[in-house]
Amino acid sequence: NFGDALKSAFRKIANAPFIDKSLIKEVVRDIQRALIAGDVNVKLVLEVSKRIERRALEEKPLPGMSNREHVLRILHEELASILGKGRELPLKKQRIMMVGLYGQGKTTTCGKLAKLFQKKGMKVALIAGDVHRPAAYEQLKQIAESINVPVYGGGKTAEKTVKEGLEKFSKYDVIIIDTAGRHALEDDLIKEMKNVAKIANPDEKILVIDASVGQQAGKQAKAFNDAIGITGVILTKMDGTAKGGGALSAVAETGAPIVYIGVGEHMEDLEKFDATRFLSRLLG
Amino acid sequence: LGIGEKKLDELLWQLEMALLESDVALEVVEEIKREVKKNLLGMSRKEAKEAVERALKEAISNILKQSEGDFFSQVEKAEKPYVIMFVGVNGSGKTTAIAKLAHMLKKKGYSCVIAAGDTFRAGAIEQLERHAKNLDIKLIKHDFGADPAAVAYDAIEHAKARHKDFVLIDTAGRMQTNINLMEEMRKIKRVANPDMIIFVGDALTGNDAIEQARRFNEVVGIDGVILTKVDTDAKGGAALSIAYAIKKPLYFIGVGQDYDDQIPFRADWMMERIFG
Ligand SMILES: Nc1nc2c(ncn2[C@@H]2O[C@H](COP(=O)(O)OP(=O)(O)OP(=O)(O)O)[C@@H](O)[C@H]2O)c(=O)[nH]1
Ligand SMILES: Nc1nc2c(ncn2[C@@H]2O[C@H](COP(=O)(O)OP(=O)(O)OP(=O)(O)O)[C@@H](O)[C@H]2O)c(=O)[nH]1
Ligand SMILES: [Mg+2]
Ligand SMILES: [Mg+2]
């Protein structure tokens, strides 16, 4: 397992009397393997490891820092600069639109977000903008009932449902709009998403992405961003074994920070994003 | 003089990248590399250069060969009702795969009963109800929160009494790290005693595909696999990862959301996707 790969990498470097090129190359190879096994985009891994290699050789270890700490510090810095800091959603009157690929956790996360804002004392409402998936409205309805939040849905088209829902909930503080799963190659679904974004003019457009998504993460995130502009990323199912390396690409491609992570199926299973914890988990 | 390991690594580099970018798990790529290098070491540099792509394709097709299998030849002669239980992690496409298989079976003249075994997730029973209505297929369901094993049992009894050919049991998505849910899955298997357990995997999944397949196989034993969402442009390397991890037949791939969007898996199609 790749926690061990990195441990052995750093054992090599810790025992070396000085850092030389071949040792760094070896350590960087182990870092690459850990990142790839954690689902970070392969090209991104190659880019980052080139930088780490160059910096490890060119930069002097800070005073009192061991070889191992020197390389670890550079590694963390490089990854942290891609990931950025988390950002919590502000507590203000707003419309939030949730988008993403199939089965990522959009509908469930709508409920989690609604509960979060409601706990902070805001008036929250949900709009069932998924008119394609069988019983999607039913699913959101049951979620809404469980947290005592109103929901609007059942329209023939996503555009009509969202327009009517916004009228109905005009007095509410936070309106959260669920949408159907879709992917980059479905022109009519991408068009639908653009239409809904135009109608709703959301303050936040959140890309919901599953922690287990592999090399498709960056490409799909880019497509969503090109279509409507993403303002935040939510990484779901972090309660599994997946490392969430795809999130690095999602952030890199959209320029949007991770706002929360999903850690379970219940409405309270939403946590603030902590970049340091995420990275130490990614690196095993 | 034979080609050295370092030169071999360089030769393999591009092909290694192609596999990783197709979502083949790192552990599988490294195993394939080991296999190929073993066959190429000692060749001259010129020979190795020419043989490397062929050797790689051979190593991959050997893994995929272990996951070829025809679903219908497996089930047609079997005693009926033939009971199939569907398992997998959250959102992988289990419920949709069941609807598609029911549609396929009905087209072939078989009768089906579907068991609404996900009694936990919001809207899960209603989602299957909608599919059952669209396909005009019998659905057995209990109340929200009921014991999934009881629903499965009920559906099987119904199938026996009415001489139905297939029972398709839907179950809730679950993380392989959740001990209670793994235990619940074991219990459903004990009660339903299915003829086949199908693991439904998602082609969008990266390295976790190996972990999931392995763990589900350890807990209940997987007989076959369906890989979904291949139409999302995911290369489907997860097919290779899962085949490597549990060596069980990959019966179908999901290529869309309509009832007809589930087709038999063919190894040469996968090779074309990764290398083509
Ligand atoms: N373990 C775990 N399960 C989650 C999490 N978030 C969502 N799920 C589960 O993932 C599955 C899919 O969730 P949905 O909310 O239906 O996903 P979706 O993106 O709306 O799906 P589509 O609308 O079909 O695209 C469900 O079983 C959820 O309960 C999470 O953070 N952890
Ligand atoms: N594009 C595409 N979407 C698919 C495919 N299979 C399933 N989906 C979609 O993936 C989403 C999740 O499908 P479900 O069948 O609800 O998945 P599940 O495994 O039953 O989910 P849980 O029960 O919540 O764990 C839905 O939006 C489906 O339409 C496929 O082959 N291609
Ligand atoms: Mg949904
Ligand atoms: Mg389901």
CSV table of C-alpha atoms and ligand atoms in Angstrom, one decimal, chain A residues 101-104 106 108 130 132-134 139 180-183 186 237 265, chain B residues 87-98 100 118 121-122 124 127 131 170-174 200 202 227-232 253-258 261-262, ligand 2:
chain,number,residue,atom,x,y,z
A,101,LEU,CA,-21.7,13.4,-13.1
A,102,TYR,CA,-24.1,10.5,-12.4
A,103,GLY,CA,-24.4,9.2,-8.9
A,104,GLN,CA,-21.9,11.5,-7.3
A,106,LYS,CA,-25.7,15.8,-5.7
A,108,THR,CA,-28.0,13.8,-1.0
A,130,ASP,CA,-33.8,16.7,-12.0
A,132,HIS,CA,-35.0,12.8,-15.9
A,133,ARG,CA,-34.0,10.3,-13.2
A,134,PRO,CA,-37.0,8.1,-12.1
A,139,GLN,CA,-36.0,11.3,-3.4
A,180,ALA,CA,-29.7,15.7,-13.0
A,181,GLY,CA,-26.5,13.8,-13.5
A,182,ARG,CA,-24.9,14.5,-16.8
A,183,HIS,CA,-21.5,14.2,-18.6
A,186,GLU,CA,-24.3,15.0,-23.8
A,237,LYS,CA,-17.9,9.7,-0.1
A,265,GLU,CA,-25.2,9.2,3.8
B,87,VAL,CA,-24.3,-5.3,-4.8
B,88,GLY,CA,-21.9,-2.3,-5.0
B,89,VAL,CA,-20.9,1.0,-3.6
B,90,ASN,CA,-23.2,4.0,-3.5
B,91,GLY,CA,-24.3,5.5,-6.8
B,92,SER,CA,-22.5,2.9,-9.0
B,93,GLY,CA,-25.6,2.2,-11.0
B,94,LYS,CA,-27.1,-1.0,-9.4
B,95,THR,CA,-30.8,-0.1,-9.6
B,96,THR,CA,-30.5,1.0,-13.3
B,97,ALA,CA,-28.5,-2.1,-14.2
B,98,ILE,CA,-31.3,-4.2,-12.7
B,100,LYS,CA,-31.8,-2.9,-17.9
B,118,ASP,CA,-32.9,-1.0,-0.8
B,121,ARG,CA,-32.1,5.4,0.8
B,122,ALA,CA,-34.6,8.2,0.1
B,124,ALA,CA,-35.1,4.0,-3.6
B,127,GLN,CA,-37.2,4.6,-8.2
B,131,HIS,CA,-38.8,1.2,-13.6
B,170,ASP,CA,-31.7,-4.7,-5.5
B,171,THR,CA,-29.6,-3.7,-2.4
B,172,ALA,CA,-28.6,-0.4,-1.0
B,173,GLY,CA,-25.2,1.1,-1.9
B,174,ARG,CA,-22.6,0.6,0.7
B,200,VAL,CA,-21.9,-3.4,-10.1
B,202,ASP,CA,-18.6,2.3,-12.0
B,227,LEU,CA,-19.4,-2.1,-15.3
B,228,THR,CA,-21.6,1.0,-15.8
B,229,LYS,CA,-21.2,4.5,-17.2
B,230,VAL,CA,-18.8,3.5,-19.9
B,231,ASP,CA,-20.5,6.1,-22.2
B,232,THR,CA,-19.1,8.9,-20.1
B,253,ILE,CA,-21.2,-2.8,-19.6
B,254,GLY,CA,-23.6,0.1,-19.2
B,255,VAL,CA,-23.4,2.6,-22.0
B,256,GLY,CA,-26.2,5.0,-21.2
B,257,GLN,CA,-29.4,5.5,-19.1
B,258,ASP,CA,-32.0,3.9,-21.4
B,261,ASP,CA,-28.0,0.7,-22.9
B,262,GLN,CA,-26.5,-2.5,-21.5
C,2,LIG,N1,-24.5,7.6,-18.4
C,2,LIG,C1,-24.8,6.5,-17.7
C,2,LIG,N2,-25.5,6.7,-16.5
C,2,LIG,C2,-25.8,5.6,-15.8
C,2,LIG,C3,-25.4,4.3,-16.2
C,2,LIG,N3,-25.8,3.5,-15.3
C,2,LIG,C4,-26.4,4.2,-14.3
C,2,LIG,N4,-26.4,5.5,-14.6
C,2,LIG,C5,-26.9,6.7,-13.8
C,2,LIG,O1,-26.2,6.7,-12.6
C,2,LIG,C6,-27.0,7.2,-11.6
C,2,LIG,C7,-27.1,6.3,-10.4
C,2,LIG,O2,-27.8,5.1,-10.8
C,2,LIG,P1,-28.5,4.2,-9.8
C,2,LIG,O3,-29.0,3.0,-10.6
C,2,LIG,O4,-29.5,4.9,-9.0
C,2,LIG,O5,-27.3,3.7,-8.9
C,2,LIG,P2,-27.3,2.9,-7.6
C,2,LIG,O6,-26.1,2.1,-7.5
C,2,LIG,O7,-28.6,2.1,-7.5
C,2,LIG,O8,-27.3,4.0,-6.4
C,2,LIG,P3,-27.5,3.8,-4.9
C,2,LIG,O9,-28.7,2.8,-4.8
C,2,LIG,O10,-27.9,5.1,-4.4
C,2,LIG,O11,-26.3,3.2,-4.3
C,2,LIG,C8,-28.4,7.5,-12.3
C,2,LIG,O12,-28.4,8.8,-12.7
C,2,LIG,C9,-28.3,6.6,-13.5
C,2,LIG,O13,-29.1,7.0,-14.5
C,2,LIG,C10,-24.7,4.2,-17.5
C,2,LIG,O14,-24.4,3.1,-17.9
C,2,LIG,N5,-24.5,5.3,-18.2
